[in-house]
């Protein structure tokens, strides 16, 4: 190819039409973005934000956006950019993502825009796998493991008594045989440091419940000042916790790095980090375990970029992911490809409330998730069940 031809391509306003697809029928024919409610009266926060992409050849790919506030803001952005994608090649997911990111950059891009792009990216990878007849993990370079251990992620503990925390932890500890347990505080985000002795008492009680050697983590959900975080972090070190998640506000990047550098316990952050550039900022601040979320930022393409950044910096890559369906399985595909996978996958919702929409719902067996090996994400989604529940 001549330099002149390359330059012409580089300046093309319509990258989706550069080159031709090696696979026929992968042009985007329709994009649908909708919420699904799993139970009558589900609050928006309990709904799932789905993006469904169909190709002219009749293939269907599914993605999911972060359900924060119901995900409706991300879905609206998908509806907004959908017409510009009709006729584009679904296999060009990275070009599409970069083009849309830069078109919508002045809307944020953090949060709603990156959630929209993440959902689209996951759907396009699902389509790519179906078009080529291969599971996503093969397209990403292959899996180091297809059985993935998980940790039970248990939220809502700020308002519980010590006894109630123990009751819930014991139930999941016995029912799921997780590789680790994470206690999430989920406290009042407008207050700081308001029950440090109580928080430590809950951690101590859980440690006594599960025994001295069981891997535990504590997630402050941005609850503390730097001083408060140091106090809690020292207690977690004494109790042998494995990591201390988001001790201070995510937007106080330098403070997060300070806590990470001063404590011996591994401090993690970055589930509220929405770009690769912001991920580099938090690593530069001193955080050495990062947790980007596949449905909040980047999708599969973005998470693989995050993984490369982490590998280059010697930082642990431990994605955040709380949704039990499409997002979870997309996350497992990425995790399976990571050589230095140091922590189990997050598993936050064992309720099975979404299982009705899948012929092969992702369910742990004997403490592990089995990576699906069908084409794309490998999820067999029952469209009619989604349609019944859509908003
Ligand atoms: Ca968290």
Short mmCIF file of C-alpha atoms and ligand atoms in Angstrom, two decimals:
data_model
loop_
_atom_site.label_atom_id
_atom_site.label_comp_id
_atom_site.label_asym_id
_atom_site.label_seq_id
_atom_site.Cartn_x
_atom_site.Cartn_y
_atom_site.Cartn_z
CA UNK A 1 0.00 0.00 0.00
CA UNK A 2 1.44 3.39 -0.95
CA UNK A 3 2.03 6.16 1.57
CA UNK A 4 -0.50 8.27 -0.26
CA UNK A 5 -3.12 5.60 0.12
CA UNK A 6 -2.30 5.25 3.84
CA UNK A 7 -2.65 8.96 4.32
CA UNK A 8 -5.97 8.92 2.57
CA UNK A 9 -7.14 6.19 4.91
CA UNK A 10 -5.80 7.94 7.98
CA UNK A 11 -7.79 11.06 7.23
CA UNK A 12 -10.98 9.29 6.22
CA UNK A 13 -14.01 10.70 8.02
CA UNK A 14 -15.66 7.31 7.81
CA UNK A 15 -13.25 4.68 9.16
CA UNK A 16 -15.93 2.01 9.24
CA UNK A 17 -15.77 1.85 5.46
CA UNK A 18 -11.98 1.60 5.22
CA UNK A 19 -11.01 -1.77 3.81
CA UNK A 20 -13.44 -4.58 3.41
CA UNK A 21 -14.61 -7.23 5.82
CA UNK A 22 -13.03 -10.68 5.42
CA UNK A 23 -16.33 -12.10 6.58
CA UNK A 24 -19.54 -11.33 4.77
CA UNK A 25 -22.72 -10.28 6.48
CA UNK A 26 -21.12 -8.47 9.42
CA UNK A 27 -22.45 -5.01 8.58
CA UNK A 28 -24.52 -3.53 11.39
CA UNK A 29 -28.23 -3.59 10.55
CA UNK A 30 -29.86 -2.63 13.87
CA UNK A 31 -28.93 -1.49 17.36
CA UNK A 32 -31.38 -1.73 20.24
CA UNK A 33 -30.74 -0.34 23.72
CA UNK A 34 -33.14 -1.12 26.56
CA UNK A 35 -33.53 -1.85 30.25
CA UNK A 36 -34.66 -5.25 31.49
CA UNK A 37 -36.53 -5.60 34.75
CA UNK A 38 -36.17 -9.02 36.37
CA UNK A 39 -38.92 -8.79 38.92
CA UNK A 40 -42.11 -6.75 39.02
CA UNK A 41 -41.43 -3.43 40.69
CA UNK A 42 -37.65 -3.65 40.25
CA UNK A 43 -36.14 -0.26 40.99
CA UNK A 44 -34.09 1.19 38.11
CA UNK A 45 -30.93 0.25 39.99
CA UNK A 46 -31.94 -3.44 39.86
CA UNK A 47 -32.54 -3.38 36.11
CA UNK A 48 -30.02 -4.43 33.51
CA UNK A 49 -28.99 -2.10 30.67
CA UNK A 50 -28.73 -4.18 27.49
CA UNK A 51 -27.42 -3.30 24.05
CA UNK A 52 -28.30 -5.69 21.23
CA UNK A 53 -26.69 -5.41 17.81
CA UNK A 54 -27.89 -7.29 14.74
CA UNK A 55 -25.97 -7.70 11.50
CA UNK A 56 -27.26 -7.88 7.97
CA UNK A 57 -26.35 -11.58 8.03
CA UNK A 58 -28.72 -12.18 10.94
CA UNK A 59 -26.16 -12.52 13.75
CA UNK A 60 -26.96 -10.98 17.13
CA UNK A 61 -24.47 -9.68 19.68
CA UNK A 62 -25.26 -8.67 23.25
CA UNK A 63 -23.60 -6.13 25.51
CA UNK A 64 -24.32 -4.59 28.87
CA UNK A 65 -23.79 -1.11 30.29
CA UNK A 66 -23.19 -0.22 33.91
CA UNK A 67 -26.56 -0.21 35.71
CA UNK A 68 -25.76 2.82 37.85
CA UNK A 69 -29.04 4.71 38.16
CA UNK A 70 -30.52 2.06 35.87
CA UNK A 71 -28.04 2.61 33.08
CA UNK A 72 -30.62 4.69 31.25
CA UNK A 73 -28.14 7.51 30.62
CA UNK A 74 -25.78 5.15 28.81
CA UNK A 75 -28.65 3.58 26.86
CA UNK A 76 -29.79 7.01 25.69
CA UNK A 77 -26.29 7.70 24.38
CA UNK A 78 -26.32 4.36 22.51
CA UNK A 79 -29.66 5.32 20.92
CA UNK A 80 -28.14 8.66 19.99
CA UNK A 81 -25.14 7.21 18.15
CA UNK A 82 -26.85 4.10 16.76
CA UNK A 83 -27.93 5.61 13.40
CA UNK A 84 -24.34 6.56 12.59
CA UNK A 85 -23.29 2.91 12.98
CA UNK A 86 -25.76 1.32 10.58
CA UNK A 87 -23.86 -0.16 7.64
CA UNK A 88 -20.55 -0.11 9.54
CA UNK A 89 -18.63 -3.36 9.91
CA UNK A 90 -19.22 -4.92 13.34
CA UNK A 91 -15.69 -6.35 13.21
CA UNK A 92 -14.23 -2.82 13.44
CA UNK A 93 -15.08 -2.47 17.13
CA UNK A 94 -11.91 -0.62 18.16
CA UNK A 95 -12.18 1.94 15.36
CA UNK A 96 -15.84 2.48 16.20
CA UNK A 97 -15.05 2.92 19.91
CA UNK A 98 -12.30 5.49 19.36
CA UNK A 99 -14.40 7.43 16.87
CA UNK A 100 -17.40 7.61 19.20
CA UNK A 101 -15.27 8.41 22.25
CA UNK A 102 -13.86 11.43 20.48
CA UNK A 103 -17.22 12.47 19.12
CA UNK A 104 -18.80 12.41 22.60
CA UNK A 105 -15.73 13.44 24.62
CA UNK A 106 -17.20 16.79 25.63
CA UNK A 107 -20.12 15.05 27.31
CA UNK A 108 -17.74 13.66 29.87
CA UNK A 109 -16.45 11.18 28.86
CA UNK A 110 -16.50 9.53 32.28
CA UNK A 111 -19.48 7.40 33.30
CA UNK A 112 -22.48 7.47 30.99
CA UNK A 113 -20.51 7.78 27.74
CA UNK A 114 -17.95 5.11 28.64
CA UNK A 115 -20.75 2.82 29.85
CA UNK A 116 -22.43 3.19 26.46
CA UNK A 117 -19.19 2.47 24.61
CA UNK A 118 -18.49 -0.52 26.87
CA UNK A 119 -21.87 -2.09 26.13
CA UNK A 120 -21.41 -1.60 22.39
CA UNK A 121 -17.87 -3.00 22.49
CA UNK A 122 -19.01 -6.15 24.31
CA UNK A 123 -21.83 -6.66 21.81
CA UNK A 124 -19.43 -6.25 18.87
CA UNK A 125 -16.98 -8.78 20.36
CA UNK A 126 -19.89 -11.19 20.83
CA UNK A 127 -20.72 -10.67 17.15
CA UNK A 128 -17.08 -11.02 16.09
CA UNK A 129 -16.88 -14.38 17.82
CA UNK A 130 -20.13 -15.55 16.29
CA UNK A 131 -19.07 -14.39 12.81
CA UNK A 132 -15.77 -16.26 13.09
CA UNK A 133 -17.12 -19.25 15.02
CA UNK A 134 -14.74 -18.75 17.95
CA UNK A 135 -15.09 -17.86 21.63
CA UNK A 136 -13.94 -14.36 22.58
CA UNK A 137 -11.06 -15.65 24.69
CA UNK A 138 -9.55 -17.35 21.62
CA UNK A 139 -9.78 -14.09 19.67
CA UNK A 140 -8.02 -12.33 22.56
CA UNK A 141 -5.05 -14.67 22.33
CA UNK A 142 -6.08 -17.70 24.32
CA UNK A 143 -6.89 -18.65 27.91
CA UNK A 144 -4.43 -19.42 30.70
CA UNK A 145 -7.35 -21.02 32.54
CA UNK A 146 -10.96 -21.89 31.71
CA UNK A 147 -12.01 -22.61 35.31
CA UNK A 148 -12.05 -19.34 37.20
CA UNK A 149 -12.22 -19.07 40.98
CA UNK A 150 -14.32 -16.27 42.42
CA UNK A 151 -14.74 -14.27 45.58
CA UNK A 152 -18.07 -13.59 47.24
CA UNK A 153 -18.58 -9.83 47.17
CA UNK A 154 -20.99 -8.90 49.96
CA UNK A 155 -22.38 -5.37 50.01
CA UNK A 156 -24.52 -3.19 52.23
CA UNK A 157 -22.67 -3.76 55.51
CA UNK A 158 -22.47 -0.19 56.83
CA UNK A 159 -26.02 -0.29 58.17
CA UNK A 160 -25.91 -3.88 59.46
CA UNK A 161 -25.16 -4.97 62.99
CA UNK A 162 -22.13 -7.20 63.55
CA UNK A 163 -24.52 -10.13 63.99
CA UNK A 164 -26.28 -9.44 60.69
CA UNK A 165 -22.97 -9.14 58.86
CA UNK A 166 -21.90 -12.51 60.26
CA UNK A 167 -25.19 -14.14 59.34
CA UNK A 168 -24.92 -13.06 55.69
CA UNK A 169 -21.22 -13.86 55.39
CA UNK A 170 -21.71 -17.32 56.89
CA UNK A 171 -24.54 -18.09 54.49
CA UNK A 172 -22.51 -17.24 51.38
CA UNK A 173 -19.32 -18.80 52.79
CA UNK A 174 -21.10 -22.13 53.14
CA UNK A 175 -23.35 -22.01 50.09
CA UNK A 176 -20.82 -20.90 47.49
CA UNK A 177 -17.40 -22.15 48.73
CA UNK A 178 -15.73 -18.99 47.39
CA UNK A 179 -11.97 -18.60 47.12
CA UNK A 180 -12.20 -15.37 49.12
CA UNK A 181 -14.77 -12.98 50.62
CA UNK A 182 -14.95 -9.22 50.28
CA UNK A 183 -16.95 -7.16 52.77
CA UNK A 184 -18.29 -3.98 51.19
CA UNK A 185 -19.28 -1.09 53.41
CA UNK A 186 -21.66 0.79 51.03
CA UNK A 187 -22.06 3.60 53.54
CA UNK A 188 -23.38 7.14 53.30
CA UNK A 189 -21.21 8.81 50.65
CA UNK A 190 -21.88 12.28 52.09
CA UNK A 191 -20.18 11.41 55.39
CA UNK A 192 -16.66 10.32 56.32
CA UNK A 193 -15.15 8.27 59.15
CA UNK A 194 -18.48 8.04 60.98
CA UNK A 195 -18.16 4.56 62.49
CA UNK A 196 -14.55 3.44 62.31
CA UNK A 197 -14.70 1.34 65.50
CA UNK A 198 -17.85 -0.36 64.20
CA UNK A 199 -16.28 -1.00 60.79
CA UNK A 200 -13.22 -2.59 62.40
CA UNK A 201 -15.43 -4.66 64.73
CA UNK A 202 -17.24 -6.13 61.70
CA UNK A 203 -13.93 -7.02 60.03
CA UNK A 204 -12.66 -8.63 63.23
CA UNK A 205 -15.84 -10.68 63.65
CA UNK A 206 -15.68 -11.92 60.04
CA UNK A 207 -12.04 -12.89 60.50
CA UNK A 208 -12.99 -14.95 63.57
CA UNK A 209 -15.85 -16.56 61.65
CA UNK A 210 -13.85 -17.74 58.63
CA UNK A 211 -10.59 -18.61 60.41
CA UNK A 212 -7.10 -17.18 60.36
CA UNK A 213 -6.03 -18.17 56.85
CA UNK A 214 -9.11 -17.57 54.71
CA UNK A 215 -8.55 -14.75 52.17
CA UNK A 216 -10.55 -11.63 53.07
CA UNK A 217 -10.86 -8.16 51.59
CA UNK A 218 -12.52 -5.00 52.82
CA UNK A 219 -14.08 -2.38 50.54
CA UNK A 220 -14.53 1.05 52.13
CA UNK A 221 -16.50 2.38 49.14
CA UNK A 222 -14.65 5.69 49.49
CA UNK A 223 -15.75 6.12 53.09
CA UNK A 224 -12.64 7.51 54.80
CA UNK A 225 -10.36 10.49 55.12
CA UNK A 226 -6.65 9.71 54.71
CA UNK A 227 -6.29 9.56 58.50
CA UNK A 228 -9.34 7.33 58.86
CA UNK A 229 -8.09 5.08 56.09
CA UNK A 230 -4.72 4.70 57.79
CA UNK A 231 -6.41 3.65 61.03
CA UNK A 232 -8.67 1.10 59.34
CA UNK A 233 -5.84 -0.09 57.09
CA UNK A 234 -3.57 -0.82 60.09
CA UNK A 235 -6.40 -2.85 61.68
CA UNK A 236 -6.89 -4.80 58.44
CA UNK A 237 -3.15 -5.54 58.39
CA UNK A 238 -3.38 -6.93 61.93
CA UNK A 239 -6.37 -9.04 60.90
CA UNK A 240 -4.51 -10.44 57.89
CA UNK A 241 -6.80 -9.03 55.20
CA UNK A 242 -5.57 -9.44 51.63
CA UNK A 243 -6.59 -6.07 50.22
CA UNK A 244 -8.22 -2.76 51.18
CA UNK A 245 -10.43 -1.36 48.43
CA UNK A 246 -11.16 2.31 47.67
CA UNK A 247 -10.32 3.71 51.12
CA UNK A 248 -10.80 7.37 50.11
CA UNK A 249 -12.83 9.24 47.51
CA UNK A 250 -11.97 8.05 44.01
CA UNK A 251 -11.62 11.64 42.80
CA UNK A 252 -8.87 12.28 45.36
CA UNK A 253 -6.35 10.44 43.24
CA UNK A 254 -3.27 11.71 45.09
CA UNK A 255 -4.81 10.83 48.47
CA UNK A 256 -5.61 7.32 47.22
CA UNK A 257 -1.99 6.95 46.18
CA UNK A 258 -0.76 8.28 49.52
CA UNK A 259 -2.79 5.70 51.46
CA UNK A 260 -1.61 2.95 49.12
CA UNK A 261 2.03 3.89 49.58
CA UNK A 262 1.91 4.33 53.38
CA UNK A 263 0.09 1.08 54.20
CA UNK A 264 1.59 -2.40 53.92
CA UNK A 265 -1.75 -3.97 52.95
CA UNK A 266 -2.47 -3.88 49.21
CA UNK A 267 -4.73 -0.91 48.48
CA UNK A 268 -6.92 -1.17 45.38
CA UNK A 269 -8.87 1.41 43.40
CA UNK A 270 -10.04 2.37 39.89
CA UNK A 271 -13.49 0.83 39.58
CA UNK A 272 -14.55 4.47 39.10
CA UNK A 273 -11.83 5.07 36.54
CA UNK A 274 -13.20 5.40 33.04
CA UNK A 275 -10.28 5.91 30.67
CA UNK A 276 -6.87 4.37 30.15
CA UNK A 277 -5.37 7.81 30.80
CA UNK A 278 -7.07 8.02 34.21
CA UNK A 279 -5.84 4.50 34.98
CA UNK A 280 -2.27 5.64 34.35
CA UNK A 281 -2.87 8.63 36.67
CA UNK A 282 -3.93 6.41 39.55
CA UNK A 283 -0.98 4.06 38.99
CA UNK A 284 1.35 7.06 38.93
CA UNK A 285 -0.21 8.19 42.23
CA UNK A 286 1.00 4.96 43.83
CA UNK A 287 -1.89 2.47 43.62
CA UNK A 288 -0.58 -1.02 42.84
CA UNK A 289 -3.82 -2.98 42.34
CA UNK A 290 -6.43 -1.58 39.97
CA UNK A 291 -10.01 -2.61 39.30
CA UNK A 292 -11.46 -1.20 36.09
CA UNK A 293 -14.93 -2.49 35.26
CA UNK A 294 -15.72 -3.90 31.83
CA UNK A 295 -19.24 -2.40 31.71
CA UNK A 296 -18.18 0.99 33.06
CA UNK A 297 -15.20 1.58 30.82
CA UNK A 298 -13.82 0.23 27.60
CA UNK A 299 -15.63 -3.08 27.32
CA UNK A 300 -13.42 -5.97 26.25
CA UNK A 301 -11.15 -3.78 24.11
CA UNK A 302 -10.63 -1.30 26.94
CA UNK A 303 -10.01 -3.91 29.59
CA UNK A 304 -7.36 -5.61 27.45
CA UNK A 305 -5.69 -2.20 27.12
CA UNK A 306 -5.85 -1.80 30.91
CA UNK A 307 -4.30 -5.24 31.32
CA UNK A 308 -1.38 -4.24 29.10
CA UNK A 309 -0.88 -1.03 31.08
CA UNK A 310 -0.87 -3.01 34.34
CA UNK A 311 1.61 -5.55 32.98
CA UNK A 312 3.89 -2.75 31.83
CA UNK A 313 3.78 -1.11 35.29
CA UNK A 314 3.93 -4.23 37.48
CA UNK A 315 0.47 -3.49 38.84
CA UNK A 316 -2.14 -6.11 39.79
CA UNK A 317 -5.08 -6.16 37.36
CA UNK A 318 -8.19 -7.29 39.23
CA UNK A 319 -11.32 -6.11 37.41
CA UNK A 320 -14.41 -4.98 39.29
CA UNK A 321 -17.67 -6.54 38.07
CA UNK A 322 -20.93 -6.92 39.97
CA UNK A 323 -23.50 -7.88 37.32
CA UNK A 324 -24.21 -11.61 37.06
CA UNK A 325 -25.04 -11.94 33.35
CA UNK A 326 -23.44 -10.53 30.21
CA UNK A 327 -20.95 -8.28 31.99
CA UNK A 328 -19.82 -11.13 34.20
CA UNK A 329 -19.14 -13.50 31.31
CA UNK A 330 -17.40 -10.81 29.26
CA UNK A 331 -15.21 -10.19 32.31
CA UNK A 332 -14.41 -13.92 32.60
CA UNK A 333 -13.24 -14.01 28.98
CA UNK A 334 -10.78 -11.18 29.68
CA UNK A 335 -9.66 -12.65 33.03
CA UNK A 336 -8.97 -16.01 31.43
CA UNK A 337 -6.35 -14.41 29.18
CA UNK A 338 -4.38 -12.71 31.97
CA UNK A 339 -1.13 -14.49 32.81
CA UNK A 340 -0.60 -12.90 36.24
CA UNK A 341 -4.15 -13.19 37.56
CA UNK A 342 -3.55 -12.70 41.27
CA UNK A 343 -7.07 -12.51 42.70
CA UNK A 344 -10.33 -14.37 42.02
CA UNK A 345 -13.16 -12.91 39.93
CA UNK A 346 -15.78 -10.81 41.70
CA UNK A 347 -19.19 -12.46 42.23
CA UNK A 348 -21.65 -10.05 43.82
CA UNK A 349 -25.11 -11.36 43.03
CA UNK A 350 -25.83 -15.06 43.58
CA UNK A 351 -29.62 -14.53 43.46
CA UNK A 352 -30.05 -16.10 40.02
CA UNK A 353 -32.61 -13.39 39.18
CA UNK A 354 -31.36 -13.14 35.59
CA UNK A 355 -31.04 -16.86 34.90
CA UNK A 356 -34.38 -16.98 33.08
CA UNK A 357 -32.84 -15.13 30.14
CA UNK A 358 -30.07 -17.68 29.56
CA UNK A 359 -30.08 -21.29 28.41
CA UNK A 360 -26.67 -21.57 30.09
CA UNK A 361 -26.74 -19.04 32.95
CA UNK A 362 -23.32 -18.44 34.49
CA UNK A 363 -23.47 -20.35 37.77
CA UNK A 364 -20.52 -21.34 39.94
CA UNK A 365 -19.89 -25.05 40.56
CA UNK A 366 -17.52 -26.22 43.28
CA UNK A 367 -16.06 -22.78 43.76
CA UNK A 368 -15.33 -21.96 40.11
CA UNK A 369 -16.97 -20.51 37.02
CA UNK A 370 -16.46 -22.47 33.84
CA UNK A 371 -15.66 -20.24 30.88
CA UNK A 372 -18.22 -20.82 28.10
CA UNK A 373 -16.59 -22.03 24.89
CA UNK A 374 -19.37 -21.33 22.39
CA UNK A 375 -18.88 -18.64 19.74
CA UNK A 376 -18.64 -15.05 20.98
CA UNK A 377 -19.33 -14.72 24.69
CA UNK A 378 -20.78 -18.23 24.59
CA UNK A 379 -23.97 -17.12 26.30
CA UNK A 380 -27.19 -18.55 24.91
CA UNK A 381 -29.60 -15.69 25.44
CA UNK A 382 -33.36 -16.18 25.15
CA UNK A 383 -34.46 -13.06 23.33
CA UNK A 384 -38.16 -13.60 24.07
CA UNK A 385 -37.44 -13.48 27.81
CA UNK A 386 -35.66 -10.16 27.40
CA UNK A 387 -38.55 -8.82 25.32
CA UNK A 388 -41.07 -9.75 28.01
CA UNK A 389 -39.15 -7.75 30.58
CA UNK A 390 -37.91 -4.79 28.61
CA UNK A 391 -38.60 -1.15 29.37
CA1 LIG B 1 -15.68 -1.83 45.18
#
